[in-house]
Amino acid sequence: MADTRRQLRSGTVVLGGMGLLAAALTACSSEPDKRCVDRDSYNLAKGYRVVADKNCKSTKVSVNGSWYYGGKKKSGWVDGGSFVKPSKGSGGSGGSHSGVDRGGFGSGKGSSGG
């Protein structure tokens, strides 16, 4: 009985360690989630229209293309991200991260009393 319990415990540690490794690798990705969008296509309900990457890499295109970081893509449109590239330490994909520091504990902002 003790051998079975010990075996289960070691298996749990291995699986937990793999999850931590996967989370760490995801958070340290070198390139943030980005999409090329048409800046002039904003729609309040949909966001920005996603266009081909060539529209963000060349100046000889008819679309006002810009890189859009984060956000959620749905049916060729993306919303909830930012045109500001997240800093390397912010985690990259960030979902609703908009590149804005809103303060809070440990942000280094605020008064020191007195």
Short mmCIF file of N, CA and C in Angstrom, two decimals:
data_model
loop_
_atom_site.label_atom_id
_atom_site.label_comp_id
_atom_site.label_asym_id
_atom_site.label_seq_id
_atom_site.Cartn_x
_atom_site.Cartn_y
_atom_site.Cartn_z
N MET A 1 0.82 -1.20 0.00
CA MET A 1 0.00 0.00 0.00
C MET A 1 0.86 1.26 0.00
N ALA A 2 1.95 1.24 0.78
CA ALA A 2 2.83 2.41 0.85
C ALA A 2 3.52 2.66 -0.49
N ASP A 3 3.87 1.56 -1.21
CA ASP A 3 4.53 1.71 -2.51
C ASP A 3 3.60 2.37 -3.52
N THR A 4 2.32 2.03 -3.50
CA THR A 4 1.34 2.61 -4.41
C THR A 4 1.19 4.10 -4.14
N ARG A 5 1.10 4.49 -2.88
CA ARG A 5 0.95 5.89 -2.51
C ARG A 5 2.18 6.69 -2.94
N ARG A 6 3.36 6.14 -2.72
CA ARG A 6 4.61 6.81 -3.09
C ARG A 6 4.67 6.99 -4.61
N GLN A 7 4.25 5.99 -5.35
CA GLN A 7 4.28 6.04 -6.80
C GLN A 7 3.32 7.12 -7.32
N LEU A 8 2.13 7.23 -6.76
CA LEU A 8 1.18 8.26 -7.17
C LEU A 8 1.72 9.65 -6.87
N ARG A 9 2.34 9.83 -5.73
CA ARG A 9 2.87 11.12 -5.35
C ARG A 9 3.95 11.58 -6.33
N SER A 10 4.86 10.69 -6.71
CA SER A 10 5.93 11.06 -7.64
C SER A 10 5.37 11.38 -9.02
N GLY A 11 4.33 10.68 -9.44
CA GLY A 11 3.69 10.97 -10.72
C GLY A 11 3.05 12.34 -10.72
N THR A 12 2.45 12.72 -9.60
CA THR A 12 1.83 14.03 -9.48
C THR A 12 2.88 15.13 -9.56
N VAL A 13 4.02 14.92 -8.93
CA VAL A 13 5.11 15.91 -8.97
C VAL A 13 5.60 16.10 -10.39
N VAL A 14 5.78 15.02 -11.13
CA VAL A 14 6.26 15.11 -12.51
C VAL A 14 5.26 15.87 -13.37
N LEU A 15 3.98 15.52 -13.26
CA LEU A 15 2.96 16.20 -14.06
C LEU A 15 2.84 17.67 -13.68
N GLY A 16 2.92 17.99 -12.41
CA GLY A 16 2.88 19.39 -11.96
C GLY A 16 4.07 20.17 -12.48
N GLY A 17 5.23 19.54 -12.48
CA GLY A 17 6.43 20.20 -12.99
C GLY A 17 6.33 20.48 -14.48
N MET A 18 5.73 19.57 -15.23
CA MET A 18 5.55 19.78 -16.68
C MET A 18 4.61 20.96 -16.93
N GLY A 19 3.58 21.10 -16.12
CA GLY A 19 2.67 22.23 -16.27
C GLY A 19 3.37 23.55 -16.00
N LEU A 20 4.21 23.59 -14.98
CA LEU A 20 4.96 24.80 -14.69
C LEU A 20 5.92 25.14 -15.82
N LEU A 21 6.57 24.14 -16.38
CA LEU A 21 7.49 24.35 -17.49
C LEU A 21 6.74 24.91 -18.70
N ALA A 22 5.59 24.36 -19.01
CA ALA A 22 4.79 24.84 -20.14
C ALA A 22 4.36 26.28 -19.93
N ALA A 23 3.93 26.62 -18.72
CA ALA A 23 3.51 27.99 -18.43
C ALA A 23 4.68 28.95 -18.55
N ALA A 24 5.84 28.55 -18.09
CA ALA A 24 7.03 29.41 -18.16
C ALA A 24 7.44 29.64 -19.61
N LEU A 25 7.42 28.60 -20.43
CA LEU A 25 7.79 28.76 -21.84
C LEU A 25 6.81 29.64 -22.59
N THR A 26 5.53 29.53 -22.28
CA THR A 26 4.52 30.36 -22.91
C THR A 26 4.71 31.82 -22.53
N ALA A 27 4.99 32.09 -21.27
CA ALA A 27 5.15 33.47 -20.80
C ALA A 27 6.41 34.11 -21.34
N CYS A 28 7.39 33.33 -21.73
CA CYS A 28 8.67 33.86 -22.20
C CYS A 28 8.81 33.83 -23.71
N SER A 29 7.71 33.78 -24.43
CA SER A 29 7.82 33.74 -25.89
C SER A 29 8.48 35.01 -26.39
N SER A 30 9.27 34.89 -27.43
CA SER A 30 10.05 36.03 -27.91
C SER A 30 9.21 37.03 -28.68
N GLU A 31 8.16 36.60 -29.32
CA GLU A 31 7.35 37.50 -30.12
C GLU A 31 5.92 37.56 -29.57
N PRO A 32 5.43 38.76 -29.27
CA PRO A 32 4.05 38.86 -28.77
C PRO A 32 3.05 38.53 -29.87
N ASP A 33 1.84 38.19 -29.48
CA ASP A 33 0.76 37.89 -30.41
C ASP A 33 0.43 39.17 -31.17
N LYS A 34 0.61 39.16 -32.50
CA LYS A 34 0.33 40.36 -33.28
C LYS A 34 -0.37 40.00 -34.58
N ARG A 35 -1.16 40.97 -35.06
CA ARG A 35 -1.88 40.81 -36.32
C ARG A 35 -1.80 42.13 -37.07
N CYS A 36 -1.80 42.05 -38.38
CA CYS A 36 -1.83 43.26 -39.20
C CYS A 36 -3.30 43.65 -39.39
N VAL A 37 -3.63 44.89 -39.05
CA VAL A 37 -5.01 45.37 -39.18
C VAL A 37 -5.05 46.66 -39.99
N ASP A 38 -6.21 46.95 -40.52
CA ASP A 38 -6.46 48.21 -41.23
C ASP A 38 -6.91 49.23 -40.19
N ARG A 39 -6.06 50.24 -39.92
CA ARG A 39 -6.38 51.25 -38.90
C ARG A 39 -7.66 52.02 -39.23
N ASP A 40 -8.00 52.14 -40.50
CA ASP A 40 -9.17 52.92 -40.90
C ASP A 40 -10.46 52.11 -40.89
N SER A 41 -10.41 50.85 -40.46
CA SER A 41 -11.58 49.97 -40.54
C SER A 41 -12.31 49.81 -39.21
N TYR A 42 -12.00 50.60 -38.20
CA TYR A 42 -12.56 50.36 -36.87
C TYR A 42 -14.08 50.37 -36.87
N ASN A 43 -14.65 49.37 -36.21
CA ASN A 43 -16.09 49.22 -36.05
C ASN A 43 -16.34 48.99 -34.57
N LEU A 44 -17.21 49.76 -33.96
CA LEU A 44 -17.46 49.68 -32.53
C LEU A 44 -17.83 48.28 -32.07
N ALA A 45 -18.60 47.56 -32.83
CA ALA A 45 -19.03 46.22 -32.45
C ALA A 45 -17.99 45.14 -32.75
N LYS A 46 -17.16 45.35 -33.78
CA LYS A 46 -16.24 44.30 -34.23
C LYS A 46 -14.78 44.57 -33.91
N GLY A 47 -14.37 45.83 -33.87
CA GLY A 47 -12.96 46.17 -33.67
C GLY A 47 -12.31 46.54 -34.98
N TYR A 48 -11.09 46.02 -35.24
CA TYR A 48 -10.35 46.33 -36.46
C TYR A 48 -10.35 45.12 -37.39
N ARG A 49 -10.40 45.38 -38.70
CA ARG A 49 -10.39 44.31 -39.70
C ARG A 49 -8.96 43.81 -39.88
N VAL A 50 -8.76 42.50 -39.78
CA VAL A 50 -7.46 41.89 -39.98
C VAL A 50 -7.19 41.82 -41.48
N VAL A 51 -5.98 42.25 -41.88
CA VAL A 51 -5.57 42.23 -43.29
C VAL A 51 -4.27 41.43 -43.43
N ALA A 52 -3.83 41.22 -44.64
CA ALA A 52 -2.60 40.46 -44.90
C ALA A 52 -1.39 41.17 -44.30
N ASP A 53 -0.42 40.38 -43.83
CA ASP A 53 0.79 40.92 -43.21
C ASP A 53 1.56 41.87 -44.12
N LYS A 54 1.46 41.66 -45.43
CA LYS A 54 2.19 42.52 -46.37
C LYS A 54 1.78 43.99 -46.23
N ASN A 55 0.57 44.23 -45.73
CA ASN A 55 0.09 45.60 -45.53
C ASN A 55 0.82 46.31 -44.39
N CYS A 56 1.46 45.55 -43.52
CA CYS A 56 2.22 46.15 -42.42
C CYS A 56 3.72 46.16 -42.71
N LYS A 57 4.14 45.46 -43.74
CA LYS A 57 5.57 45.34 -44.04
C LYS A 57 6.00 46.26 -45.18
N SER A 58 5.08 46.80 -45.93
CA SER A 58 5.40 47.61 -47.09
C SER A 58 4.64 48.93 -47.05
N THR A 59 5.24 49.96 -47.63
CA THR A 59 4.56 51.26 -47.70
C THR A 59 3.80 51.41 -49.02
N LYS A 60 3.95 50.44 -49.93
CA LYS A 60 3.31 50.51 -51.24
C LYS A 60 2.03 49.69 -51.26
N VAL A 61 1.13 49.98 -50.33
CA VAL A 61 -0.15 49.28 -50.27
C VAL A 61 -1.27 50.31 -50.13
N SER A 62 -2.47 49.89 -50.44
CA SER A 62 -3.61 50.82 -50.38
C SER A 62 -4.31 50.82 -49.02
N VAL A 63 -3.87 49.94 -48.12
CA VAL A 63 -4.49 49.83 -46.79
C VAL A 63 -3.57 50.46 -45.76
N ASN A 64 -4.14 51.17 -44.81
CA ASN A 64 -3.37 51.77 -43.72
C ASN A 64 -3.11 50.69 -42.67
N GLY A 65 -2.17 49.80 -42.95
CA GLY A 65 -1.90 48.65 -42.09
C GLY A 65 -0.99 48.97 -40.93
N SER A 66 -1.31 48.43 -39.76
CA SER A 66 -0.50 48.58 -38.56
C SER A 66 -0.56 47.28 -37.76
N TRP A 67 0.52 47.00 -37.02
CA TRP A 67 0.53 45.82 -36.16
C TRP A 67 -0.34 46.08 -34.94
N TYR A 68 -1.16 45.10 -34.59
CA TYR A 68 -2.09 45.17 -33.45
C TYR A 68 -1.75 44.00 -32.54
N TYR A 69 -1.43 44.29 -31.29
CA TYR A 69 -0.94 43.27 -30.35
C TYR A 69 -2.05 42.82 -29.40
N GLY A 70 -2.11 41.51 -29.20
CA GLY A 70 -3.09 40.94 -28.27
C GLY A 70 -4.49 40.97 -28.86
N GLY A 71 -5.47 41.03 -28.01
CA GLY A 71 -6.86 41.06 -28.44
C GLY A 71 -7.38 39.69 -28.82
N LYS A 72 -8.62 39.66 -29.20
CA LYS A 72 -9.27 38.40 -29.58
C LYS A 72 -9.77 38.53 -31.02
N LYS A 73 -9.43 37.52 -31.81
CA LYS A 73 -9.83 37.52 -33.21
C LYS A 73 -11.12 36.75 -33.38
N LYS A 74 -12.04 37.32 -34.18
CA LYS A 74 -13.30 36.65 -34.46
C LYS A 74 -13.77 37.05 -35.85
N SER A 75 -13.90 36.08 -36.72
CA SER A 75 -14.42 36.27 -38.08
C SER A 75 -13.70 37.37 -38.85
N GLY A 76 -12.37 37.38 -38.79
CA GLY A 76 -11.61 38.35 -39.56
C GLY A 76 -11.48 39.72 -38.93
N TRP A 77 -11.93 39.86 -37.69
CA TRP A 77 -11.84 41.12 -36.95
C TRP A 77 -11.14 40.85 -35.63
N VAL A 78 -10.50 41.86 -35.05
CA VAL A 78 -9.83 41.71 -33.76
C VAL A 78 -10.13 42.92 -32.89
N ASP A 79 -10.32 42.66 -31.59
CA ASP A 79 -10.63 43.74 -30.65
C ASP A 79 -10.07 43.39 -29.28
N GLY A 80 -9.82 44.41 -28.47
CA GLY A 80 -9.36 44.19 -27.10
C GLY A 80 -7.86 44.21 -26.94
N GLY A 81 -7.12 44.62 -27.96
CA GLY A 81 -5.67 44.68 -27.88
C GLY A 81 -5.17 46.10 -27.92
N SER A 82 -3.98 46.29 -28.49
CA SER A 82 -3.36 47.61 -28.52
C SER A 82 -2.41 47.72 -29.70
N PHE A 83 -2.17 48.94 -30.16
CA PHE A 83 -1.17 49.19 -31.19
C PHE A 83 0.22 49.33 -30.58
N VAL A 84 0.31 49.33 -29.25
CA VAL A 84 1.58 49.45 -28.55
C VAL A 84 2.13 48.06 -28.29
N LYS A 85 3.38 47.83 -28.75
CA LYS A 85 4.01 46.53 -28.54
C LYS A 85 4.31 46.34 -27.06
N PRO A 86 3.84 45.22 -26.47
CA PRO A 86 4.11 45.00 -25.04
C PRO A 86 5.59 44.84 -24.78
N SER A 87 6.03 45.27 -23.61
CA SER A 87 7.43 45.11 -23.25
C SER A 87 7.74 43.64 -23.08
N LYS A 88 9.02 43.29 -23.15
CA LYS A 88 9.43 41.89 -23.10
C LYS A 88 8.99 41.19 -21.82
N GLY A 89 8.93 41.89 -20.70
CA GLY A 89 8.58 41.28 -19.43
C GLY A 89 7.11 41.21 -19.13
N SER A 90 6.25 41.64 -20.06
CA SER A 90 4.82 41.69 -19.76
C SER A 90 4.09 40.40 -20.05
N GLY A 91 4.75 39.43 -20.65
CA GLY A 91 4.09 38.15 -20.88
C GLY A 91 3.64 37.93 -22.29
N GLY A 92 3.71 38.93 -23.15
CA GLY A 92 3.45 38.72 -24.56
C GLY A 92 2.00 38.70 -24.94
N SER A 93 1.33 37.60 -24.92
CA SER A 93 -0.01 37.50 -25.46
C SER A 93 -1.03 38.31 -24.70
N GLY A 94 -0.99 38.34 -23.43
CA GLY A 94 -1.70 39.26 -22.58
C GLY A 94 -3.18 39.43 -22.72
N GLY A 95 -3.90 38.82 -23.64
CA GLY A 95 -5.35 38.94 -23.73
C GLY A 95 -5.83 40.36 -23.70
N SER A 96 -6.23 40.88 -22.55
CA SER A 96 -6.78 42.23 -22.47
C SER A 96 -5.73 43.25 -22.12
N HIS A 97 -4.45 42.88 -22.07
CA HIS A 97 -3.39 43.83 -21.73
C HIS A 97 -3.31 44.89 -22.81
N SER A 98 -3.39 46.14 -22.44
CA SER A 98 -3.38 47.20 -23.43
C SER A 98 -2.13 48.04 -23.39
N GLY A 99 -1.09 47.63 -22.66
CA GLY A 99 0.14 48.40 -22.61
C GLY A 99 0.06 49.58 -21.67
N VAL A 100 -0.96 49.65 -20.84
CA VAL A 100 -1.15 50.76 -19.92
C VAL A 100 -0.91 50.28 -18.51
N ASP A 101 -0.04 50.99 -17.77
CA ASP A 101 0.21 50.64 -16.37
C ASP A 101 -0.82 51.40 -15.53
N ARG A 102 -1.70 50.68 -14.89
CA ARG A 102 -2.75 51.31 -14.12
C ARG A 102 -2.38 51.47 -12.65
N GLY A 103 -1.11 51.29 -12.31
CA GLY A 103 -0.68 51.43 -10.93
C GLY A 103 -0.99 50.20 -10.13
N GLY A 104 -1.10 50.35 -8.83
CA GLY A 104 -1.37 49.21 -7.98
C GLY A 104 -0.16 48.85 -7.17
N PHE A 105 -0.28 47.82 -6.36
CA PHE A 105 0.81 47.41 -5.48
C PHE A 105 2.04 47.02 -6.29
N GLY A 106 3.16 47.61 -5.96
CA GLY A 106 4.42 47.27 -6.62
C GLY A 106 4.65 47.95 -7.95
N SER A 107 3.79 48.87 -8.36
CA SER A 107 3.97 49.50 -9.67
C SER A 107 4.98 50.64 -9.61
N GLY A 108 5.36 51.05 -8.41
CA GLY A 108 6.34 52.14 -8.30
C GLY A 108 5.73 53.52 -8.41
N LYS A 109 4.42 53.61 -8.44
CA LYS A 109 3.75 54.90 -8.56
C LYS A 109 2.99 55.22 -7.27
N GLY A 110 2.81 56.47 -7.03
CA GLY A 110 2.05 56.89 -5.85
C GLY A 110 2.89 57.70 -4.91
N SER A 111 2.31 58.17 -3.83
CA SER A 111 3.03 59.00 -2.88
C SER A 111 3.53 58.13 -1.73
N SER A 112 4.49 58.67 -1.01
CA SER A 112 5.07 57.92 0.10
C SER A 112 4.60 58.44 1.45
N GLY A 113 3.54 59.17 1.47
CA GLY A 113 2.98 59.67 2.74
C GLY A 113 3.73 60.88 3.26
N GLY A 114 3.32 61.37 4.41
CA GLY A 114 4.06 62.46 5.02
C GLY A 114 3.37 63.71 4.84
#
